[in-house]
């Protein structure tokens, strides 16, 4: 194996696959990156056996070959190379020789035939969305998937599609994010993709272009530019999230996103980490944002609102509100949709319906409880 390339191209390819390759499980081979030079193409592959990331790279190929090298060490080494340097890479006796203008380095490897094979998904339902849409969808859903091992069926984002719409849904049982995108879907599409796969995909997506997605029976493959992400699908025991979504809301509150975020942050400080309960007292005159605990004290902020219904007091976990507000960081105003204090509330950007976040309420403390 022998090829020449720009150091910055080498750095990019290694960084794309390195993260997934460092997962430590019983099989130590996956702590390596496979470098494959074949058919005039240089390919880097990393895997943890559940997710696999592949990245191709432009290079001048002189000799084909393949080797698996430790992900940690080649990652640390190439990161220190100058970006504009010309790099020549040669394989000699299971050692990778990396030669630059002023440096020569050697990394020991293992035979590539021990590395798990890359088996792309060739048949299945196919959809395409832009990289920007995919990146936005990931940002608006993955944060509310569950990390509880006992609820592994919630450790992923559910995809449903038919006709001209694709729906992405994520929940941890206490909140729910639903994103709707336009796209052509043949037949009925249903799949549950692991959270870790979305995180990897979001990390390696190109700045522009399209993401082509192929759904097989047990695997899904994402292709975008020079990157391919292959993943196993989860067993689809995802709950019927559409039953959580209220059919309509009787009250709408419009607030400045930045002002609400600052007020909720301050309320969270005084509410304490155990409960982190934030109460909103809403009326046409404004909204009072409160957080308090007997041990710490209290925080109260008044904000202007657009609201024309009867006064209402509601309470939610402050972290959940902040997570939503971070997911719409570019919005100037947000809408809170409410029916009453004991049913789920909807959070969304103003004048936008394609993304809605649902948060379950907390019980509003009465004045006697506060006094105690």
Tab-separated table of C-alpha atoms in Angstrom:
chain	number	residue	atom	x	y	z
A	1	UNK	CA	0.000	0.000	0.000
A	2	UNK	CA	1.289	3.409	-0.952
A	3	UNK	CA	-0.420	6.749	-1.561
A	4	UNK	CA	0.118	10.493	-1.241
A	5	UNK	CA	-2.339	13.097	0.019
A	6	UNK	CA	-2.722	16.465	1.691
A	7	UNK	CA	-2.345	16.364	5.468
A	8	UNK	CA	-5.648	18.198	5.977
A	9	UNK	CA	-7.497	15.558	3.925
A	10	UNK	CA	-5.887	12.839	6.039
A	11	UNK	CA	-6.849	14.664	9.235
A	12	UNK	CA	-10.445	14.998	8.079
A	13	UNK	CA	-10.843	11.327	7.119
A	14	UNK	CA	-9.343	10.027	10.361
A	15	UNK	CA	-11.390	12.422	12.521
A	16	UNK	CA	-14.628	11.316	10.824
A	17	UNK	CA	-14.189	7.627	11.716
A	18	UNK	CA	-12.084	7.872	14.879
A	19	UNK	CA	-14.876	8.611	17.353
A	20	UNK	CA	-16.906	5.468	16.711
A	21	UNK	CA	-13.761	3.322	16.547
A	22	UNK	CA	-12.789	4.018	20.139
A	23	UNK	CA	-15.696	2.184	21.761
A	24	UNK	CA	-14.172	-0.423	24.055
A	25	UNK	CA	-16.015	-3.728	24.162
A	26	UNK	CA	-14.860	-7.354	24.288
A	27	UNK	CA	-13.471	-7.309	20.731
A	28	UNK	CA	-10.255	-5.188	20.715
A	29	UNK	CA	-10.066	-5.171	16.901
A	30	UNK	CA	-12.663	-2.394	16.804
A	31	UNK	CA	-10.322	-0.034	18.621
A	32	UNK	CA	-8.597	0.213	15.247
A	33	UNK	CA	-9.290	2.086	12.024
A	34	UNK	CA	-9.198	0.135	8.777
A	35	UNK	CA	-7.329	1.866	5.952
A	36	UNK	CA	-8.252	0.362	2.598
A	37	UNK	CA	-6.637	1.354	-0.707
A	38	UNK	CA	-8.466	-0.276	-3.580
A	39	UNK	CA	-9.591	0.678	-7.088
A	40	UNK	CA	-7.772	3.995	-6.963
A	41	UNK	CA	-9.661	5.025	-3.788
A	42	UNK	CA	-8.488	5.477	-0.187
A	43	UNK	CA	-11.111	4.590	2.433
A	44	UNK	CA	-11.068	4.833	6.231
A	45	UNK	CA	-13.510	2.728	8.297
A	46	UNK	CA	-14.275	2.707	12.022
A	47	UNK	CA	-16.855	0.586	13.826
A	48	UNK	CA	-18.210	-0.431	17.223
A	49	UNK	CA	-20.147	-3.326	15.634
A	50	UNK	CA	-23.450	-1.440	16.030
A	51	UNK	CA	-22.470	1.674	14.079
A	52	UNK	CA	-19.900	1.867	11.281
A	53	UNK	CA	-18.541	5.068	9.734
A	54	UNK	CA	-16.786	5.106	6.363
A	55	UNK	CA	-14.965	8.065	4.809
A	56	UNK	CA	-13.306	8.193	1.385
A	57	UNK	CA	-10.424	10.558	0.627
A	58	UNK	CA	-8.779	12.092	-2.419
A	59	UNK	CA	-5.248	10.787	-2.904
A	60	UNK	CA	-2.671	9.783	-5.465
A	61	UNK	CA	-2.638	5.986	-5.270
A	62	UNK	CA	0.560	4.176	-6.201
A	63	UNK	CA	-0.072	0.754	-4.683
A	64	UNK	CA	-3.140	-0.966	-3.240
A	65	UNK	CA	-3.292	-2.605	0.187
A	66	UNK	CA	-4.978	-2.530	3.573
A	67	UNK	CA	-4.116	-2.348	7.259
A	68	UNK	CA	-5.866	-1.760	10.600
A	69	UNK	CA	-4.120	0.710	12.929
A	70	UNK	CA	-4.992	1.890	16.485
A	71	UNK	CA	-7.574	4.680	16.238
A	72	UNK	CA	-6.293	6.581	19.260
A	73	UNK	CA	-2.690	6.810	18.110
A	74	UNK	CA	-3.197	7.592	14.453
A	75	UNK	CA	-5.810	10.153	15.452
A	76	UNK	CA	-3.479	11.887	17.890
A	77	UNK	CA	-0.602	11.796	15.396
A	78	UNK	CA	-2.297	13.143	12.270
A	79	UNK	CA	-3.981	15.888	14.293
A	80	UNK	CA	-0.506	17.299	14.980
A	81	UNK	CA	0.542	17.384	11.330
A	82	UNK	CA	0.641	20.741	9.564
A	83	UNK	CA	-2.493	21.312	7.496
A	84	UNK	CA	-0.674	22.316	4.339
A	85	UNK	CA	1.882	19.525	4.418
A	86	UNK	CA	2.143	16.895	1.712
A	87	UNK	CA	2.007	13.405	3.228
A	88	UNK	CA	3.176	10.085	1.815
A	89	UNK	CA	1.900	6.883	3.426
A	90	UNK	CA	3.448	3.451	2.848
A	91	UNK	CA	2.719	0.052	4.352
A	92	UNK	CA	5.752	-2.143	5.161
A	93	UNK	CA	5.477	-5.340	7.181
A	94	UNK	CA	2.357	-4.350	9.128
A	95	UNK	CA	3.795	-0.930	9.905
A	96	UNK	CA	2.325	2.258	8.517
A	97	UNK	CA	5.019	4.739	7.521
A	98	UNK	CA	3.866	8.378	7.420
A	99	UNK	CA	6.366	10.745	5.829
A	100	UNK	CA	5.989	14.528	5.717
A	101	UNK	CA	8.387	17.260	4.660
A	102	UNK	CA	10.134	17.388	8.041
A	103	UNK	CA	8.965	14.283	9.845
A	104	UNK	CA	8.833	10.500	9.599
A	105	UNK	CA	6.537	8.355	11.727
A	106	UNK	CA	5.701	4.652	12.081
A	107	UNK	CA	2.590	3.045	13.543
A	108	UNK	CA	2.233	-0.692	14.082
A	109	UNK	CA	-0.904	-2.322	12.734
A	110	UNK	CA	-2.689	-5.637	12.465
A	111	UNK	CA	-3.817	-7.627	9.394
A	112	UNK	CA	-6.945	-6.147	7.845
A	113	UNK	CA	-8.642	-9.543	7.448
A	114	UNK	CA	-9.354	-9.507	11.212
A	115	UNK	CA	-11.429	-6.330	10.839
A	116	UNK	CA	-15.245	-6.685	10.534
A	117	UNK	CA	-16.327	-6.385	6.878
A	118	UNK	CA	-18.238	-3.311	5.701
A	119	UNK	CA	-21.551	-4.565	4.265
A	120	UNK	CA	-23.582	-1.690	2.794
A	121	UNK	CA	-27.379	-1.704	2.585
A	122	UNK	CA	-28.203	-1.975	-1.104
A	123	UNK	CA	-31.901	-2.857	-1.041
A	124	UNK	CA	-34.689	-1.154	0.862
A	125	UNK	CA	-36.753	2.003	1.124
A	126	UNK	CA	-34.884	5.141	0.158
A	127	UNK	CA	-35.441	8.774	1.129
A	128	UNK	CA	-33.370	11.942	0.754
A	129	UNK	CA	-33.234	15.115	2.827
A	130	UNK	CA	-30.805	18.015	2.828
A	131	UNK	CA	-27.845	18.016	5.218
A	132	UNK	CA	-29.203	21.203	6.805
A	133	UNK	CA	-32.608	19.605	7.458
A	134	UNK	CA	-31.020	16.467	8.861
A	135	UNK	CA	-28.737	18.475	11.132
A	136	UNK	CA	-31.692	20.520	12.408
A	137	UNK	CA	-33.789	17.410	12.989
A	138	UNK	CA	-31.013	15.800	15.034
A	139	UNK	CA	-30.612	18.962	17.131
A	140	UNK	CA	-34.351	19.064	17.860
A	141	UNK	CA	-34.915	15.412	18.779
A	142	UNK	CA	-31.839	13.615	20.125
A	143	UNK	CA	-31.644	15.664	23.331
A	144	UNK	CA	-34.844	14.098	24.661
A	145	UNK	CA	-34.134	10.425	23.975
A	146	UNK	CA	-33.775	8.248	27.066
A	147	UNK	CA	-30.439	7.158	28.551
A	148	UNK	CA	-32.042	4.706	31.005
A	149	UNK	CA	-30.921	1.143	30.300
A	150	UNK	CA	-34.275	-0.191	31.451
A	151	UNK	CA	-35.983	1.817	28.708
A	152	UNK	CA	-33.722	0.965	25.783
A	153	UNK	CA	-36.656	1.228	23.364
A	154	UNK	CA	-36.580	5.006	23.977
A	155	UNK	CA	-32.837	5.300	23.233
A	156	UNK	CA	-33.485	6.253	19.620
A	157	UNK	CA	-35.458	8.421	17.220
A	158	UNK	CA	-38.526	6.896	15.583
A	159	UNK	CA	-39.002	7.510	11.846
A	160	UNK	CA	-42.361	7.218	10.142
A	161	UNK	CA	-43.082	8.214	6.575
A	162	UNK	CA	-45.626	7.950	3.810
A	163	UNK	CA	-46.449	10.000	0.743
A	164	UNK	CA	-44.776	13.406	0.967
A	165	UNK	CA	-43.995	13.537	4.700
A	166	UNK	CA	-41.374	12.060	7.027
A	167	UNK	CA	-41.932	12.289	10.796
A	168	UNK	CA	-39.141	12.005	13.387
A	169	UNK	CA	-40.114	11.482	17.045
A	170	UNK	CA	-38.106	11.124	20.277
A	171	UNK	CA	-39.171	10.826	23.915
A	172	UNK	CA	-37.831	9.880	27.325
A	173	UNK	CA	-41.332	9.348	28.730
A	174	UNK	CA	-41.583	12.846	30.218
A	175	UNK	CA	-41.193	14.972	27.095
A	176	UNK	CA	-41.567	14.476	23.370
A	177	UNK	CA	-40.070	16.072	20.250
A	178	UNK	CA	-41.726	15.686	16.856
A	179	UNK	CA	-40.215	17.042	13.621
A	180	UNK	CA	-41.974	16.831	10.239
A	181	UNK	CA	-40.038	17.108	6.979
A	182	UNK	CA	-41.093	17.009	3.343
A	183	UNK	CA	-39.863	14.023	1.331
A	184	UNK	CA	-40.969	11.352	-1.098
A	185	UNK	CA	-41.653	8.017	0.599
A	186	UNK	CA	-42.659	4.875	-1.233
A	187	UNK	CA	-45.091	2.774	0.810
A	188	UNK	CA	-45.049	2.914	4.616
A	189	UNK	CA	-41.748	3.632	6.368
A	190	UNK	CA	-41.179	2.751	10.027
A	191	UNK	CA	-37.817	2.422	11.774
A	192	UNK	CA	-36.155	3.129	15.126
A	193	UNK	CA	-32.579	4.430	14.793
A	194	UNK	CA	-30.288	4.453	17.885
A	195	UNK	CA	-29.390	7.754	19.523
A	196	UNK	CA	-25.660	7.071	19.127
A	197	UNK	CA	-26.132	6.764	15.352
A	198	UNK	CA	-27.799	10.183	15.139
A	199	UNK	CA	-25.024	11.694	17.253
A	200	UNK	CA	-22.353	10.275	14.959
A	201	UNK	CA	-24.248	11.361	11.867
A	202	UNK	CA	-24.663	14.883	13.183
A	203	UNK	CA	-20.949	15.061	13.924
A	204	UNK	CA	-19.780	13.986	10.449
A	205	UNK	CA	-22.397	15.530	8.134
A	206	UNK	CA	-20.978	17.765	5.382
A	207	UNK	CA	-21.895	21.456	5.463
A	208	UNK	CA	-24.128	21.144	2.401
A	209	UNK	CA	-25.612	18.633	0.000
A	210	UNK	CA	-28.072	15.799	0.471
A	211	UNK	CA	-28.278	12.813	2.783
A	212	UNK	CA	-29.425	9.642	1.029
A	213	UNK	CA	-30.948	7.160	3.464
A	214	UNK	CA	-31.547	3.474	2.720
A	215	UNK	CA	-33.604	1.397	5.166
A	216	UNK	CA	-32.989	-2.351	5.148
A	217	UNK	CA	-34.728	-4.929	7.320
A	218	UNK	CA	-32.270	-4.645	10.207
A	219	UNK	CA	-29.903	-1.866	9.156
A	220	UNK	CA	-30.005	1.708	7.902
A	221	UNK	CA	-27.368	3.494	5.814
A	222	UNK	CA	-26.794	7.252	5.505
A	223	UNK	CA	-24.690	8.577	2.605
A	224	UNK	CA	-23.621	12.222	2.378
A	225	UNK	CA	-20.656	13.456	0.356
A	226	UNK	CA	-17.586	11.383	1.223
A	227	UNK	CA	-19.160	9.931	4.397
A	228	UNK	CA	-21.261	6.813	4.931
A	229	UNK	CA	-22.810	5.867	8.290
A	230	UNK	CA	-24.139	2.322	8.648
A	231	UNK	CA	-26.140	1.294	11.710
A	232	UNK	CA	-28.199	-1.512	13.149
A	233	UNK	CA	-31.838	-0.653	13.826
A	234	UNK	CA	-33.447	-1.046	17.241
A	235	UNK	CA	-36.347	-3.388	17.831
A	236	UNK	CA	-39.339	-1.116	17.312
A	237	UNK	CA	-41.165	-1.063	20.642
A	238	UNK	CA	-41.486	2.722	20.542
A	239	UNK	CA	-44.672	3.926	22.286
A	240	UNK	CA	-47.594	5.382	20.277
A	241	UNK	CA	-46.404	8.975	20.604
A	242	UNK	CA	-49.343	10.408	18.651
A	243	UNK	CA	-51.540	9.573	21.654
A	244	UNK	CA	-49.441	11.986	23.756
A	245	UNK	CA	-49.856	14.865	21.296
A	246	UNK	CA	-52.907	16.957	22.228
A	247	UNK	CA	-55.257	17.377	19.273
A	248	UNK	CA	-55.602	21.099	19.975
A	249	UNK	CA	-54.749	23.789	22.522
A	250	UNK	CA	-57.078	26.415	23.961
A	251	UNK	CA	-54.420	28.932	25.014
A	252	UNK	CA	-51.340	30.340	23.261
A	253	UNK	CA	-48.643	32.402	24.955
A	254	UNK	CA	-46.065	34.257	22.827
A	255	UNK	CA	-42.780	35.198	24.523
A	256	UNK	CA	-39.347	36.517	23.620
A	257	UNK	CA	-37.117	33.428	23.448
A	258	UNK	CA	-33.987	35.035	24.860
A	259	UNK	CA	-35.836	36.724	27.717
A	260	UNK	CA	-37.579	33.492	28.659
A	261	UNK	CA	-34.311	31.548	28.607
A	262	UNK	CA	-32.603	34.003	30.954
A	263	UNK	CA	-35.550	34.008	33.358
A	264	UNK	CA	-35.802	30.215	33.426
A	265	UNK	CA	-32.050	29.921	33.995
A	266	UNK	CA	-32.302	32.154	37.052
A	267	UNK	CA	-35.348	30.279	38.313
A	268	UNK	CA	-33.482	26.967	37.963
A	269	UNK	CA	-30.648	28.270	40.134
A	270	UNK	CA	-33.003	28.894	43.050
A	271	UNK	CA	-35.281	25.893	42.423
A	272	UNK	CA	-32.500	23.458	43.320
A	273	UNK	CA	-31.256	20.442	41.384
A	274	UNK	CA	-33.547	17.847	42.971
A	275	UNK	CA	-36.867	19.268	41.716
A	276	UNK	CA	-35.777	22.013	39.315
A	277	UNK	CA	-39.420	23.125	39.162
A	278	UNK	CA	-40.221	26.378	37.361
A	279	UNK	CA	-43.678	27.948	37.671
A	280	UNK	CA	-45.203	30.296	35.085
A	281	UNK	CA	-48.063	32.569	36.197
A	282	UNK	CA	-49.550	33.809	32.923
A	283	UNK	CA	-52.011	36.652	32.360
A	284	UNK	CA	-52.609	39.332	29.678
A	285	UNK	CA	-50.446	41.678	31.770
A	286	UNK	CA	-47.394	39.411	31.597
A	287	UNK	CA	-45.842	36.209	32.911
A	288	UNK	CA	-44.176	35.707	36.272
A	289	UNK	CA	-41.363	33.115	36.089
A	290	UNK	CA	-40.648	31.622	39.524
A	291	UNK	CA	-38.226	29.135	40.993
A	292	UNK	CA	-37.820	28.552	44.702
A	293	UNK	CA	-36.755	26.127	47.402
A	294	UNK	CA	-36.766	26.360	51.189
A	295	UNK	CA	-33.015	25.726	51.356
A	296	UNK	CA	-31.924	28.273	48.738
A	297	UNK	CA	-34.526	30.995	48.391
A	298	UNK	CA	-36.474	32.226	45.388
A	299	UNK	CA	-36.155	33.893	41.978
A	300	UNK	CA	-38.918	35.884	40.271
A	301	UNK	CA	-38.816	37.511	36.845
A	302	UNK	CA	-41.602	39.347	35.032
A	303	UNK	CA	-41.756	39.136	31.235
A	304	UNK	CA	-43.962	40.711	28.588
A	305	UNK	CA	-46.264	38.329	26.707
A	306	UNK	CA	-48.817	38.227	23.941
A	307	UNK	CA	-51.802	36.549	25.598
A	308	UNK	CA	-55.531	37.321	25.675
A	309	UNK	CA	-57.143	34.534	27.709
A	310	UNK	CA	-57.903	34.051	31.409
A	311	UNK	CA	-54.958	33.891	33.874
A	312	UNK	CA	-53.401	30.460	34.421
A	313	UNK	CA	-50.555	29.061	36.513
A	314	UNK	CA	-48.519	26.123	35.172
A	315	UNK	CA	-45.322	24.376	36.234
A	316	UNK	CA	-42.645	22.425	34.334
A	317	UNK	CA	-39.158	21.038	34.871
A	318	UNK	CA	-36.823	23.924	34.139
A	319	UNK	CA	-34.181	21.840	32.371
A	320	UNK	CA	-36.774	20.665	29.864
A	321	UNK	CA	-37.765	24.221	28.973
A	322	UNK	CA	-34.109	25.195	28.544
A	323	UNK	CA	-33.404	22.177	26.335
A	324	UNK	CA	-36.227	23.231	24.037
A	325	UNK	CA	-35.079	26.857	23.952
A	326	UNK	CA	-31.547	25.769	23.026
A	327	UNK	CA	-32.937	23.663	20.188
A	328	UNK	CA	-34.492	26.809	18.629
A	329	UNK	CA	-31.622	29.155	19.422
A	330	UNK	CA	-32.108	31.196	16.233
A	331	UNK	CA	-35.773	31.994	16.963
A	332	UNK	CA	-36.753	35.449	18.236
A	333	UNK	CA	-40.093	34.395	19.711
A	334	UNK	CA	-41.551	31.122	20.922
A	335	UNK	CA	-45.078	29.922	21.617
A	336	UNK	CA	-46.250	27.920	24.631
A	337	UNK	CA	-49.534	26.130	23.931
A	338	UNK	CA	-51.626	25.151	26.959
A	339	UNK	CA	-54.987	23.630	27.791
A	340	UNK	CA	-54.701	23.539	31.582
A	341	UNK	CA	-52.208	22.962	34.389
A	342	UNK	CA	-52.480	19.156	34.413
A	343	UNK	CA	-52.124	18.202	30.733
A	344	UNK	CA	-49.050	18.341	28.448
A	345	UNK	CA	-48.011	21.695	26.993
A	346	UNK	CA	-46.668	22.346	23.499
A	347	UNK	CA	-43.591	24.461	22.787
A	348	UNK	CA	-42.685	25.692	19.294
A	349	UNK	CA	-41.240	28.546	17.284
A	350	UNK	CA	-43.684	31.250	16.287
A	351	UNK	CA	-45.226	30.826	12.811
A	352	UNK	CA	-43.736	27.318	12.493
A	353	UNK	CA	-45.626	24.053	12.835
A	354	UNK	CA	-43.082	21.483	11.609
A	355	UNK	CA	-41.386	21.177	15.020
A	356	UNK	CA	-43.305	20.789	18.255
A	357	UNK	CA	-41.932	19.898	21.676
A	358	UNK	CA	-44.283	18.483	24.337
A	359	UNK	CA	-43.506	18.687	28.068
A	360	UNK	CA	-45.452	16.957	30.820
A	361	UNK	CA	-46.498	19.328	33.639
A	362	UNK	CA	-45.487	19.234	37.286
A	363	UNK	CA	-48.002	19.850	40.031
A	364	UNK	CA	-48.342	23.539	40.856
A	365	UNK	CA	-47.543	24.021	44.579
A	366	UNK	CA	-50.230	25.859	46.552
A	367	UNK	CA	-49.510	28.752	48.913
A	368	UNK	CA	-49.634	26.592	52.046
A	369	UNK	CA	-46.967	24.275	50.665
A	370	UNK	CA	-44.773	27.267	49.832
A	371	UNK	CA	-45.172	28.608	53.337
A	372	UNK	CA	-44.044	25.338	54.851
